[in-house]
XYZ file of C-alpha atoms in Angstrom:
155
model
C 120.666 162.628 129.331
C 120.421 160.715 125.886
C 117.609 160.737 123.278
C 117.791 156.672 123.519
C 114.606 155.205 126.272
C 116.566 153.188 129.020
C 115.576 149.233 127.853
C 114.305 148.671 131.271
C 111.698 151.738 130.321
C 111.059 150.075 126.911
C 110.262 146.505 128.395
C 108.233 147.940 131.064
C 105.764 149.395 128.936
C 105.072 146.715 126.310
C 105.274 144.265 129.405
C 101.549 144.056 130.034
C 100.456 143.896 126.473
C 102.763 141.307 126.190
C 101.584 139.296 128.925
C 97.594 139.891 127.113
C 98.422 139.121 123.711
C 100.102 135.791 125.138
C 97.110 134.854 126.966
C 94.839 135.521 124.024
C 96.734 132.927 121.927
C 96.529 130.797 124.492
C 92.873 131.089 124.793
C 92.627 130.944 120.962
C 94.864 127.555 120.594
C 92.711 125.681 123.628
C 91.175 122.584 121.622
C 87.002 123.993 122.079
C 88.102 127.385 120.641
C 90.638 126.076 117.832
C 88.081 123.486 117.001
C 85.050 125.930 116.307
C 87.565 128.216 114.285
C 88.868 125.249 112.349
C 85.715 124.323 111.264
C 84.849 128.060 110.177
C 87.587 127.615 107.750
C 86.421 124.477 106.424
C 83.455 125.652 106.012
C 84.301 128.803 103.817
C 87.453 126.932 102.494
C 85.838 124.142 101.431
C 83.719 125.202 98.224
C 80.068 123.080 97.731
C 80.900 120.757 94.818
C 77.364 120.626 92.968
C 76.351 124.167 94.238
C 74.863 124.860 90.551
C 75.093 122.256 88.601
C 74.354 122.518 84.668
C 71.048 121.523 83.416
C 70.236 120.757 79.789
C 66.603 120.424 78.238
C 65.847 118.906 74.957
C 62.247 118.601 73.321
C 61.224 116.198 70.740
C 57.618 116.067 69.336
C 57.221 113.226 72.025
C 59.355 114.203 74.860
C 61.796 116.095 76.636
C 65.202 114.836 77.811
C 66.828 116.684 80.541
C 70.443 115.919 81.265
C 72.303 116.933 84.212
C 76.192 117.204 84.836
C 76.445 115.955 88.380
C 80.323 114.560 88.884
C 81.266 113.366 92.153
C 77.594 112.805 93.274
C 76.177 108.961 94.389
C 73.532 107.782 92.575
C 71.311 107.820 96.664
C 72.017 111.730 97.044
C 69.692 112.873 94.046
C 65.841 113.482 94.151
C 63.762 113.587 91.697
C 59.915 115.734 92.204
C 57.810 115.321 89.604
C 55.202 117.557 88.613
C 52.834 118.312 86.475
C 54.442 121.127 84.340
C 57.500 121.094 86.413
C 60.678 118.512 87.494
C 63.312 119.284 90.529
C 66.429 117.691 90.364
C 67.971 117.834 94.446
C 70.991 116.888 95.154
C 71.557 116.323 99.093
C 75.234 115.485 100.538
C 75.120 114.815 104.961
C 78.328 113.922 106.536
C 79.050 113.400 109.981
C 81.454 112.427 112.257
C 82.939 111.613 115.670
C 85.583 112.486 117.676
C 86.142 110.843 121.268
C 89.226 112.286 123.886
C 89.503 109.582 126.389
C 92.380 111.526 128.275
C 90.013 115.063 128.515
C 86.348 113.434 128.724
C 85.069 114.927 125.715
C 83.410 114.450 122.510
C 83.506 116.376 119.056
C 81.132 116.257 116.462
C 80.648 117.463 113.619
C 77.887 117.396 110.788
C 76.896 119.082 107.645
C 74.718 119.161 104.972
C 75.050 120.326 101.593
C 71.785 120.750 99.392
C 71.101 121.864 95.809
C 68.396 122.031 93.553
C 67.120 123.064 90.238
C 63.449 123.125 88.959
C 62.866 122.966 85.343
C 59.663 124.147 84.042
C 57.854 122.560 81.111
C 55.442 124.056 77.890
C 53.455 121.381 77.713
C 51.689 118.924 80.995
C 53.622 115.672 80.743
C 52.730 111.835 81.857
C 54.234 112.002 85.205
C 53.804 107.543 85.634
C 55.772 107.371 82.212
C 58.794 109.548 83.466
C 61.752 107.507 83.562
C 65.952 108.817 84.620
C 69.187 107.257 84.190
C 72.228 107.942 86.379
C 75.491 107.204 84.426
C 79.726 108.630 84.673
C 78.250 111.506 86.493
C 75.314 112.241 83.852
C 72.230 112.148 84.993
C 69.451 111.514 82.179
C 65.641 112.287 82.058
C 62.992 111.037 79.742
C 60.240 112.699 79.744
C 56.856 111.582 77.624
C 54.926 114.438 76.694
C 50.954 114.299 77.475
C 48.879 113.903 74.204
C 46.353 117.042 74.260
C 42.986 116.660 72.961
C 41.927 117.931 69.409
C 37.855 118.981 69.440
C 35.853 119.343 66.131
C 33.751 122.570 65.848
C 30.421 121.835 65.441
């Protein structure tokens, strides 16, 4: 009798997990699976390109200018809310798309949406009508008049 298993002892044991761990890769490289798992990836591979974007604010003795760095953004995906103490600069990305099988009857399809935003808050109310922005190289530009307060003599 030898230390050494007989081979045929050997295969016959792993044989069945074998067999299993083949037919979970299979099950794992079937297009519904290895679609949803793909797009897991993409989603935590692919990083959010204006997740916080930088915000600068600049007061003058008649308004403040707020410049934003938003590269890579379309002039359509930013909203601006104007308040009365208070802008929000959102920017909003949606893609979708569409993918047809013909030979296994089925459809894919895939959306997202990608949203950030940043509120700035203001000292002083300001003339919300007299706001105006400018979207330029990735720059985005606010002008915003200050409101004139009211001076009251003491009687």
């Amino acid at each position: 009798m030898t230390d050494k298993p007989d081979k045929f002892e050997k295969n016959s044991l792993h044989e069945p997990f074998q067999g299993l761990m083949r037919s979970m890769n299979n099950i794992f490289q079937e297009p519904p699976i290895k679609g949803f798992l793909e797009s897991i990836d993409e989603f935590f591979a692919a990083p959010f390109p204006f997740s916080a974007f930088p915000v600068e604010l600049n007061e003058t003795d008649k308004e403040y200018i707020i410049t934003a760095k938003l590269s890579g953004v379309k002039k359509d995906q930013i909203n601006l809310d104007i308040f009365q103490q208070y802008i929000t600069i959102t920017v909003e990305n949606v893609e979708s798309t569409t993918q047809e099988n013909q030979n296994q009857k089925s459809i894919f399809k895939k959306s997202s949406m990608q949203r950030s935003s940043r509120t700035i808050p203001l000292a002083k109310p300001i003339k919300e009508d007299k706001v105006k922005a400018n979207y330029e190289d990735g720059l985005l530009t606010i002008y915003v008049p200050k409101e004139n307060g009211k001076r009251l003599k003491i009687e």
